[in-house]
mmCIF file of C-alpha atoms in Angstrom:
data_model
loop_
_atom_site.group_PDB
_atom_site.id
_atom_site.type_symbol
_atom_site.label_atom_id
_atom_site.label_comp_id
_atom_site.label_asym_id
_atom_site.label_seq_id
_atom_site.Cartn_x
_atom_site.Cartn_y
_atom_site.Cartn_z
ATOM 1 C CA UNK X 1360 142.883 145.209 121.765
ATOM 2 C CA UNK X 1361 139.779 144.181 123.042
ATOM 3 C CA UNK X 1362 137.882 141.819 120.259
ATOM 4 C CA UNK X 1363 133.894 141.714 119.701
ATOM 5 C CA UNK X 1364 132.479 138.690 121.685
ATOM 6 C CA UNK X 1365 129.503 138.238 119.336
ATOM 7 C CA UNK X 1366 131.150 137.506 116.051
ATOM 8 C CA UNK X 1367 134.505 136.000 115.027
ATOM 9 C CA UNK X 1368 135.269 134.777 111.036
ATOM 10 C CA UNK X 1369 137.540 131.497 110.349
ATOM 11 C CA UNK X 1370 139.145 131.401 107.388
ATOM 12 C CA UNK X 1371 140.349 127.875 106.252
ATOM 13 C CA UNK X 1372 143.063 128.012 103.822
ATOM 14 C CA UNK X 1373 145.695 125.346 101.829
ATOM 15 C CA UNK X 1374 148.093 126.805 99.310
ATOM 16 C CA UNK X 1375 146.257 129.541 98.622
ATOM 17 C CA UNK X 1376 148.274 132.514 99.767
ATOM 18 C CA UNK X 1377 147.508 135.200 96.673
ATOM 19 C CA UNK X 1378 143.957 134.559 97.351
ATOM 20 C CA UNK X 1379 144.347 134.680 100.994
ATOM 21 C CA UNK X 1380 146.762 137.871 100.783
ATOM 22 C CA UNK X 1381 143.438 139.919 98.650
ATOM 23 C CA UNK X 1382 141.070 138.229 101.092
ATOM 24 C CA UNK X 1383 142.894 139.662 104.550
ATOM 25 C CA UNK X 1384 143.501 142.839 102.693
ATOM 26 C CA UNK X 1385 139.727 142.844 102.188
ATOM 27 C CA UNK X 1386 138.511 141.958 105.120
ATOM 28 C CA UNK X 1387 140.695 143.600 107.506
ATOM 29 C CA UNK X 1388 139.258 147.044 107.443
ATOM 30 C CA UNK X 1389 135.509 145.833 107.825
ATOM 31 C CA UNK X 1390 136.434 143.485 110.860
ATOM 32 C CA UNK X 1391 138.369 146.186 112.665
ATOM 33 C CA UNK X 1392 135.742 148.775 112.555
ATOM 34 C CA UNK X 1393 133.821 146.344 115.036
ATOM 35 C CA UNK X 1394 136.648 144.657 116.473
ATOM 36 C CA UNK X 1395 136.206 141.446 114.746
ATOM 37 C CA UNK X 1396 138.685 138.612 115.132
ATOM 38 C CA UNK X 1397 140.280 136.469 111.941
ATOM 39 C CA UNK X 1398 140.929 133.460 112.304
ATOM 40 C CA UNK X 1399 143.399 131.163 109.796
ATOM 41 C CA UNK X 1400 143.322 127.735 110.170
ATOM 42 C CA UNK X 1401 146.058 126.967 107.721
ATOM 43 C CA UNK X 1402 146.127 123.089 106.876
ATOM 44 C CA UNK X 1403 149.545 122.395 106.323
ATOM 45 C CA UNK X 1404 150.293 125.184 103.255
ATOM 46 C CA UNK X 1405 153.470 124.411 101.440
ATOM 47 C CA UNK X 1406 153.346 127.686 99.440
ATOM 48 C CA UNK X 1407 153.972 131.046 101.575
ATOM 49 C CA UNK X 1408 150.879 131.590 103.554
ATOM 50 C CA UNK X 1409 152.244 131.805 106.676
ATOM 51 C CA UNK X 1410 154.473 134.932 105.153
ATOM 52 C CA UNK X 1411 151.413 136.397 104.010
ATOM 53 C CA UNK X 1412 149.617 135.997 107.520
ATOM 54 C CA UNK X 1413 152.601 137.278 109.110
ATOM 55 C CA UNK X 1414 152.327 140.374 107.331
ATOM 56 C CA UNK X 1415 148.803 141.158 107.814
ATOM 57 C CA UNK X 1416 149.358 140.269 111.401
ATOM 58 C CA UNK X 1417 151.476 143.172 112.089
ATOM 59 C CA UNK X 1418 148.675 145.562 110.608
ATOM 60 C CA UNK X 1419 145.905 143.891 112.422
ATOM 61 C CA UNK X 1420 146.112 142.374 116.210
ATOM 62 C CA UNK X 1421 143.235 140.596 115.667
ATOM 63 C CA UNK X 1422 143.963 138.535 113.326
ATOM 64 C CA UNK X 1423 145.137 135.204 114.906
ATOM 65 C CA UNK X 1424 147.056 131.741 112.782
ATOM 66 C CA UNK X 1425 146.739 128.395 113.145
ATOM 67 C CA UNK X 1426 148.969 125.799 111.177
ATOM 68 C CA UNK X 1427 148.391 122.160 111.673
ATOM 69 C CA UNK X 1428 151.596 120.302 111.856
ATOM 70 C CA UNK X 1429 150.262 117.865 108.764
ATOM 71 C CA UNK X 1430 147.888 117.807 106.299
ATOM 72 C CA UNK X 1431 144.400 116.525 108.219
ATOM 73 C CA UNK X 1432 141.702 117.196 104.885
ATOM 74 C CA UNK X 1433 139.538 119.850 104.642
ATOM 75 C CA UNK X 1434 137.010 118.139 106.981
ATOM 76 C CA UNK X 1435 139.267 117.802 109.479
ATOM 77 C CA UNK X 1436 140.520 121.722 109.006
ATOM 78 C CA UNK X 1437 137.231 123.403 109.492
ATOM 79 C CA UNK X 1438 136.188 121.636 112.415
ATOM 80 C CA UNK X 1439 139.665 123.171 114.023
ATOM 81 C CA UNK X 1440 139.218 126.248 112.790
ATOM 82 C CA UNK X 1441 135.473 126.440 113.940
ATOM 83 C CA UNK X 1442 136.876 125.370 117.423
ATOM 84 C CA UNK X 1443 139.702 128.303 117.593
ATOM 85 C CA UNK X 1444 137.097 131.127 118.268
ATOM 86 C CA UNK X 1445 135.004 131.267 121.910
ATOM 87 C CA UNK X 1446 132.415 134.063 120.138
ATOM 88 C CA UNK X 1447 129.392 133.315 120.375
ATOM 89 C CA UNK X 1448 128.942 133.356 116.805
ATOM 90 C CA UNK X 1449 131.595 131.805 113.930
ATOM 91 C CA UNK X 1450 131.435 133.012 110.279
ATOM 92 C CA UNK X 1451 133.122 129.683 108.245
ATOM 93 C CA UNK X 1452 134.693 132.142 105.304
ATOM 94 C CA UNK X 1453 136.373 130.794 102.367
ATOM 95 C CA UNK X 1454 139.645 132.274 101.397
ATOM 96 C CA UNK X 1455 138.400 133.475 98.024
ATOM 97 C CA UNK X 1456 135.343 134.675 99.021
ATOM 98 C CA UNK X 1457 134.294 138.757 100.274
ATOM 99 C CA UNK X 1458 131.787 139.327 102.940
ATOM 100 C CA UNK X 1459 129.817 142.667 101.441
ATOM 101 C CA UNK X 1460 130.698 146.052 103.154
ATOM 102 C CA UNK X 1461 127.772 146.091 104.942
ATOM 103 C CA UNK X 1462 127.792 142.129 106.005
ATOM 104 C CA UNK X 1463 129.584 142.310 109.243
ATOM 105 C CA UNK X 1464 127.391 145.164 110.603
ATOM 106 C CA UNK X 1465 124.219 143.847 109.658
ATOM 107 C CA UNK X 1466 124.721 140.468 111.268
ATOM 108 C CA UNK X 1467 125.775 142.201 114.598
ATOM 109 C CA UNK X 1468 122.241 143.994 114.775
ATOM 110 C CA UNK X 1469 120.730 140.431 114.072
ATOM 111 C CA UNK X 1470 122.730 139.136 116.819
ATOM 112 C CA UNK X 1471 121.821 140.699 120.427
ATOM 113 C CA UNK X 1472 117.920 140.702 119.223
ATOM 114 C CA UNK X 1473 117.807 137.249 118.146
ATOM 115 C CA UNK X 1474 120.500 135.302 120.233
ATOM 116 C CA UNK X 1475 119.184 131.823 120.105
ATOM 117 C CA UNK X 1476 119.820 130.914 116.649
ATOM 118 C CA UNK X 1477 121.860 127.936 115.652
ATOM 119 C CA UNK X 1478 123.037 128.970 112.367
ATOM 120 C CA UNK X 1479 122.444 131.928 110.372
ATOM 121 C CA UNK X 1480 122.820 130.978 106.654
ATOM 122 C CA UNK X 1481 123.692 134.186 103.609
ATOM 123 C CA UNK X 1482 123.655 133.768 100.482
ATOM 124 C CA UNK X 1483 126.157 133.412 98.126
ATOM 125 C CA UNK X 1484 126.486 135.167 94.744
ATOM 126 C CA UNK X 1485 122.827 135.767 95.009
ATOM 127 C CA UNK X 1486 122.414 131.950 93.809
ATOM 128 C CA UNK X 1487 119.682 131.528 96.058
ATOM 129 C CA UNK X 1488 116.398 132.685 94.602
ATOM 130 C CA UNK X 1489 112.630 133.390 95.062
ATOM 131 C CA UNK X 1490 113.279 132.225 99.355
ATOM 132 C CA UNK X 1491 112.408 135.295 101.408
ATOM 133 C CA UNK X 1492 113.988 136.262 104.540
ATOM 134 C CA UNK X 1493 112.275 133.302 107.341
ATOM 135 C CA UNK X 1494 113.199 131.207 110.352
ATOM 136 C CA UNK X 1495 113.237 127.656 109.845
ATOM 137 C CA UNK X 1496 112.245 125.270 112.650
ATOM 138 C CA UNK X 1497 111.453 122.111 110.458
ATOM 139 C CA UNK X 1498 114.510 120.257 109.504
ATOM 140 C CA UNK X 1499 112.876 118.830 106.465
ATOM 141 C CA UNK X 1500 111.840 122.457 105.260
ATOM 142 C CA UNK X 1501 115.193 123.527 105.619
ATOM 143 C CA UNK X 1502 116.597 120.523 103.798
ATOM 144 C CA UNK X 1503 114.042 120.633 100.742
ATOM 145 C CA UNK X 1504 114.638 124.885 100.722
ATOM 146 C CA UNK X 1505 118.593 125.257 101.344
ATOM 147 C CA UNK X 1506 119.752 122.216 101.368
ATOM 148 C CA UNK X 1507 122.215 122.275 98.865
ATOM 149 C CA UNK X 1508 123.250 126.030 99.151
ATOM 150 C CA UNK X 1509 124.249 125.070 102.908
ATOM 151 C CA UNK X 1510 127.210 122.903 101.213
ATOM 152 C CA UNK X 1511 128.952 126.408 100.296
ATOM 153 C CA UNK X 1512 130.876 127.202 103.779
ATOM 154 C CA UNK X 1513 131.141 131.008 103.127
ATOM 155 C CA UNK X 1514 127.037 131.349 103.564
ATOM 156 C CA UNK X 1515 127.437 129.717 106.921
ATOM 157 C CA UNK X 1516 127.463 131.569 110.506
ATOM 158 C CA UNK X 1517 127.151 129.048 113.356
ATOM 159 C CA UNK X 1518 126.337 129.418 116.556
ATOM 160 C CA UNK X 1519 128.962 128.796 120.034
ATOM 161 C CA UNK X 1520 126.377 125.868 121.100
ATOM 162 C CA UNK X 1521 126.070 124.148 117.744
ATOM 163 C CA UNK X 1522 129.529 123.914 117.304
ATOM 164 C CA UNK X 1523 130.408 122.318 121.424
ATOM 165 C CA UNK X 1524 127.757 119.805 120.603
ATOM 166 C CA UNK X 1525 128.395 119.151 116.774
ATOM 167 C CA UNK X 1526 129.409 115.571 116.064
ATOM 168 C CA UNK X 1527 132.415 116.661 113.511
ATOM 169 C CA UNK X 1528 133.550 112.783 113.411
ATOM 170 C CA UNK X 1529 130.094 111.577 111.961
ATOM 171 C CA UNK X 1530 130.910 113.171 108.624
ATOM 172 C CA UNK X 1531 134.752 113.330 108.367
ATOM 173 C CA UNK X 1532 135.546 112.237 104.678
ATOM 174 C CA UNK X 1533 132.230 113.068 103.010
ATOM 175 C CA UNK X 1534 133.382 116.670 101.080
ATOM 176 C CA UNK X 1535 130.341 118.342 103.450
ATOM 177 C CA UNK X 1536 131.185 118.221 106.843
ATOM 178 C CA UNK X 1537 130.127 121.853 107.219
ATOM 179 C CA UNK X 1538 126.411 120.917 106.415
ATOM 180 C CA UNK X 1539 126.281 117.541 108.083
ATOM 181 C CA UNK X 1540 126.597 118.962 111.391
ATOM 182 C CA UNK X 1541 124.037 121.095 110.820
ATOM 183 C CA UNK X 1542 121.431 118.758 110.072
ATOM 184 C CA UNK X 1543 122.636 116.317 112.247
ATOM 185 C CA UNK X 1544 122.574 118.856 115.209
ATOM 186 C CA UNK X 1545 118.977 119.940 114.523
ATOM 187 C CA UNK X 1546 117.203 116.251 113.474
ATOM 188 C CA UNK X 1547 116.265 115.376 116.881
ATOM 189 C CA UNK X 1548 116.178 119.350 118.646
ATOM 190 C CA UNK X 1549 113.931 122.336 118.679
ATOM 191 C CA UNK X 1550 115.832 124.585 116.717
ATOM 192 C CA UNK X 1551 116.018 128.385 115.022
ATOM 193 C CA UNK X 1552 117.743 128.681 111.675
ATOM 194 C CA UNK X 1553 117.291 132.274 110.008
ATOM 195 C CA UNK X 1554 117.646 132.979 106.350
ATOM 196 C CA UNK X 1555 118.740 136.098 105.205
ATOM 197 C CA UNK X 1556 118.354 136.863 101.571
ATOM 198 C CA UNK X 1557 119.753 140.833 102.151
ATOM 199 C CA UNK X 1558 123.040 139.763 101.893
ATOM 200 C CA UNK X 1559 125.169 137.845 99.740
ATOM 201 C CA UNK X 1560 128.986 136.857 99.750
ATOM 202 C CA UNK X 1561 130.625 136.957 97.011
ATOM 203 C CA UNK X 1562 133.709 135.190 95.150
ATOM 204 C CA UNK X 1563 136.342 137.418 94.824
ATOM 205 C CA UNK X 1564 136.605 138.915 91.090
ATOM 206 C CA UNK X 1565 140.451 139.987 90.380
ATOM 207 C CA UNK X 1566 141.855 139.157 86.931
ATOM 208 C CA UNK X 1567 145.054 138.172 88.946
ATOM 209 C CA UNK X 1568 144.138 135.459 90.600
ATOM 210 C CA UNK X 1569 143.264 132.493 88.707
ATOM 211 C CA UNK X 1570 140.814 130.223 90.556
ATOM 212 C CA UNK X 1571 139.978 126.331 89.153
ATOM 213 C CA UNK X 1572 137.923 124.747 92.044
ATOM 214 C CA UNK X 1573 137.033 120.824 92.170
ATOM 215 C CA UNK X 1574 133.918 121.549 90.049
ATOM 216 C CA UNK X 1575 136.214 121.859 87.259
ATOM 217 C CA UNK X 1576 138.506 118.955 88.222
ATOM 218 C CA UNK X 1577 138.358 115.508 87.073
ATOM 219 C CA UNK X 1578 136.887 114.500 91.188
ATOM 220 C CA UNK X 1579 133.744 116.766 90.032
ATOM 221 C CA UNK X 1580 131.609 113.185 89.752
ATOM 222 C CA UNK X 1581 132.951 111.721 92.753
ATOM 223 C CA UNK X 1582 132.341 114.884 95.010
ATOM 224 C CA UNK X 1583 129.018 116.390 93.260
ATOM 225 C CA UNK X 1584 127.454 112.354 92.337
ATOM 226 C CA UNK X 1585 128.816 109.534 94.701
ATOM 227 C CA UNK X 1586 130.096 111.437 97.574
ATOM 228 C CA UNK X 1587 127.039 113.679 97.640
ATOM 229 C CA UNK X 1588 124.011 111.303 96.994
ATOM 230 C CA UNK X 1589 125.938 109.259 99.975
ATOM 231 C CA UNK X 1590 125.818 111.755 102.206
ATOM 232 C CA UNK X 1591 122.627 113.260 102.153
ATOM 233 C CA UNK X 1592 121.040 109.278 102.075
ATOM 234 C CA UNK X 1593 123.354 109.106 105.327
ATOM 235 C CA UNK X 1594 121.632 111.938 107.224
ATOM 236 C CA UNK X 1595 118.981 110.916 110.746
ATOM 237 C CA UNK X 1596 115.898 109.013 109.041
ATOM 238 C CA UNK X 1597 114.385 112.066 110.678
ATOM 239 C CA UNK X 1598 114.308 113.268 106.646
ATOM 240 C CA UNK X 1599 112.020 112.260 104.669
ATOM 241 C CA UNK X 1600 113.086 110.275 101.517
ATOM 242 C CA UNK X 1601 111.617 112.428 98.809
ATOM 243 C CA UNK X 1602 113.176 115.405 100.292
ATOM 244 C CA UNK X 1603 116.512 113.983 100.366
ATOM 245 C CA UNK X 1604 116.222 112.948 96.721
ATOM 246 C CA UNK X 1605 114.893 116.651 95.739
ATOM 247 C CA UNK X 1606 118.183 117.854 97.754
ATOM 248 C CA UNK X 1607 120.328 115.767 95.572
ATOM 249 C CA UNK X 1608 119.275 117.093 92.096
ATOM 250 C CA UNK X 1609 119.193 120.343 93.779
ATOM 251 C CA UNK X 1610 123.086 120.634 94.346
ATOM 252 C CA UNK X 1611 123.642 120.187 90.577
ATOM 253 C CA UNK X 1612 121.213 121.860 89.094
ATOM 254 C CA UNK X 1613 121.105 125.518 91.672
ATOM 255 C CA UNK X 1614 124.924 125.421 91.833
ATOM 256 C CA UNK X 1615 125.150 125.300 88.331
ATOM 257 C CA UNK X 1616 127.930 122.379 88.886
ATOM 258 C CA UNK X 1617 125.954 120.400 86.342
ATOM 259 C CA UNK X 1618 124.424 122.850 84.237
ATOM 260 C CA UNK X 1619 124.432 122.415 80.262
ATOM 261 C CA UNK X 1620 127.410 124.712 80.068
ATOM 262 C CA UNK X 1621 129.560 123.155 82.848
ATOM 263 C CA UNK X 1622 128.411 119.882 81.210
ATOM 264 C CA UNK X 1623 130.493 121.388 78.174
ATOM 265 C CA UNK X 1624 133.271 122.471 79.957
ATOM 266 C CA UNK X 1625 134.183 119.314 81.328
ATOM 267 C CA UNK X 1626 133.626 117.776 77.773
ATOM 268 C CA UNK X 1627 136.527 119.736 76.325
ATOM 269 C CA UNK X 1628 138.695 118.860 79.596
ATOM 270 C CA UNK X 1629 138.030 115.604 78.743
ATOM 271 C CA UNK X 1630 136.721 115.245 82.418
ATOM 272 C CA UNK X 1631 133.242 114.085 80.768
ATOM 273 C CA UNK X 1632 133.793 111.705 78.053
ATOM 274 C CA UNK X 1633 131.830 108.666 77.402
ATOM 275 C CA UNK X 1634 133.812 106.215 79.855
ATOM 276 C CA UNK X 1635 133.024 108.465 82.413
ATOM 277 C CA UNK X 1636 129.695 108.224 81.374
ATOM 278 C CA UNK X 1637 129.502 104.843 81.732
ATOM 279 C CA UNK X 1638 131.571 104.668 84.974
ATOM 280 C CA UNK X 1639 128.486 107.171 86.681
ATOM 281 C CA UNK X 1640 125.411 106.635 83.991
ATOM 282 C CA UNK X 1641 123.929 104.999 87.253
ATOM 283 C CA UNK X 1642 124.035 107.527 89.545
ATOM 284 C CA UNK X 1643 123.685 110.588 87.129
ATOM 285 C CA UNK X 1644 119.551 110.211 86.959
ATOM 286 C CA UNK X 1645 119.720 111.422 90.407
ATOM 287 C CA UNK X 1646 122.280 114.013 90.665
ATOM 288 C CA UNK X 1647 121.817 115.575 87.115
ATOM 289 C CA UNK X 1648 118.899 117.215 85.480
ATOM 290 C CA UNK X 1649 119.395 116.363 81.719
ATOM 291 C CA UNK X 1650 118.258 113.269 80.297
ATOM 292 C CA UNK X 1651 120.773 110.370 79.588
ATOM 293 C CA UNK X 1652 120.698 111.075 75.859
ATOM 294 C CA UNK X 1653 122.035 114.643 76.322
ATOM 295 C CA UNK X 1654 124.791 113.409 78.535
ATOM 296 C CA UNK X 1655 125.728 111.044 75.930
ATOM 297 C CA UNK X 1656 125.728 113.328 73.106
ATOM 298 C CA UNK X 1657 127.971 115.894 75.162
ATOM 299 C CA UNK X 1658 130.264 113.493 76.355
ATOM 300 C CA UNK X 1659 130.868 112.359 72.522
ATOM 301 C CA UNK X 1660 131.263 115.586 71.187
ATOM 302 C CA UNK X 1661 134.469 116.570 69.371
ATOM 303 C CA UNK X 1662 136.249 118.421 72.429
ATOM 304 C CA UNK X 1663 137.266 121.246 70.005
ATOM 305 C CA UNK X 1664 132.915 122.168 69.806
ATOM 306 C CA UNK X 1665 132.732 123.537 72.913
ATOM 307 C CA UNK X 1666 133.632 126.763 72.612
ATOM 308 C CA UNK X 1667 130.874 127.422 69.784
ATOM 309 C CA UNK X 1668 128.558 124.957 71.568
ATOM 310 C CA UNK X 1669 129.424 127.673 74.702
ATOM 311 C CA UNK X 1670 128.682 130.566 72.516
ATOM 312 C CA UNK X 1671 125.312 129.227 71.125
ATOM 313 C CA UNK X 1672 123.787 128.293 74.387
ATOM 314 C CA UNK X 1673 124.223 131.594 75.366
ATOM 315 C CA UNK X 1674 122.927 133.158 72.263
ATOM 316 C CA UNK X 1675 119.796 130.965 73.356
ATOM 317 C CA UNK X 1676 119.735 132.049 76.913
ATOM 318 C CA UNK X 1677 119.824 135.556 76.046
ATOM 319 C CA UNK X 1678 116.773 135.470 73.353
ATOM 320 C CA UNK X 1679 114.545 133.473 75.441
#
């Protein structure tokens, strides 16, 4: 079968073979109306993904497997699986995400008009808001707009050329590997990034499949405060300081990581409590929007509170 040479979409996946087995089953009919090729760049699963892949395989030539012999990090993973295609365009898809029905076919009209983009960027669970539909050729714009939306992989489409030039090694170990090249790539280049807001991926909803990501796991400060503030103060001086700052508080605050309900959540996982509070009270001014006092209070509330504490803030939400 002869594959589309425009568009390809790399899955990266670790031990996640129900969600992988819905996303396949998903995706598969929308990618073979055009001929589009699947990649999985498995890192190491232990569970049975490859099973599930094999499967699928024999339903759909196009979709292709990669296993790495050992567990490399999820850095490390999506920089192999974004080398596996030779499209000239590479959709980074998260294994419990769903591209819309009309994704794959919209992007391909994009595509022949409008071949010199670097990166096409979609949003995700229409979390992006009030940005219309633009190119972006100023790397500082793009940073103080999108900067922290670009950290979810699924809104991602890269260009062939970004991807031979990227400098994957820069950022291996930061938790945002998949942005980093991006604005590494474009500090120092002339550059087109487009923004589409008409489409939006979307986490996949089934009541079977049970989904806790690290934004509900006790690494939440280390990933979201330390690992993030270091990153984006490691990006090309090319971005101005204020931006960078703006991008930080953005992450927590758009993504909803650190919003007052989350905040409660990981109060009654005892994942915020007041010695983590003290462990990160110096980096929290910058990567979360609510005063110290209200971090304090949450993280020495009665863990059993959060469920009417939950209830009440929406109450409040809803009557505004």
């Amino acid at each position: 079968m002869i594959y589309n040479s425009l568009l390809s979409i790399v899955v990266p996946t670790y031990n996640r073979a129900d969600f992988l087995d819905y996303c396949l089953e998903f995706h598969i009919p929308l990618a073979r109306e055009y001929n589009i090729q699947i990649f999985i760049s498995d890192n190491a699963s232990t569970d049975n993904t490859r099973e599930i892949v094999s499967k699928w395989m024999k339903e759909y030539p196009l979709l292709k497997y990669h296993q790495n012999a050992s567990n490399v990090g999820p850095d490390r993973n999506f920089e192999i699986g974004l080398k596996l295609p030779d499209t000239e365009y590479i959709w980074l898809l998260g294994d419990t995400y769903q591209i819309p029905s009309n994704g794959i076919e919209y992007f391909l009209r994009l595509f022949p008009e409008n071949n010199k983009y670097e990166v096409i960027i979609c949003n995700v669970e229409n979390r992006v808001l009030n940005i219309p539909s633009q190119r972006y050729k100023n790397p500082n714009k793009l940073l103080n707009d999108l900067g922290w939306h670009l950290t979810c992989l699924s809104s991602l489409i890269y260009s062939s050329r970004l991807v031979a030039q990227a400098d994957f090694e820069r950022y291996y170990n930061t938790s945002f590997i998949q942005t980093g090249i991006i604005f590494e790539y474009i500090a120092e280049k002339n550059f087109t990034i487009y923004w589409s807001d008409s489409i939006s991926v979307m986490g996949i909803n089934d009541t079977r499949l049970k989904k806790r990501g690290w934004t509900q796991e006790a690494c939440v400060f280390d990933i979201a405060c330390v690992a993030w503030s270091n990153f984006i103060f490691s990006l090309p001086c090319k971005y101005d300081l204020h931006v960078k700052l703006k991008c930080i508080l953005d992450h927590g605050t758009k993504s909803n990581i650190f919003s007052f309900n989350n905040l409660l959540f990981l109060r009654s996982m005892n994942i915020l409590n007041y010695k983590t509070y003290k462990q990160y009270s110096y980096i929290f001014p910058f990567t979360i929007s609510y005063s110290k006092y209200i971090i304090v209070f949450i993280s020495l509330l009665p863990r059993k509170t959060y469920n009417f504490l939950r209830f009440f803030w929406r109450f409040l939400k809803r009557n505004k």
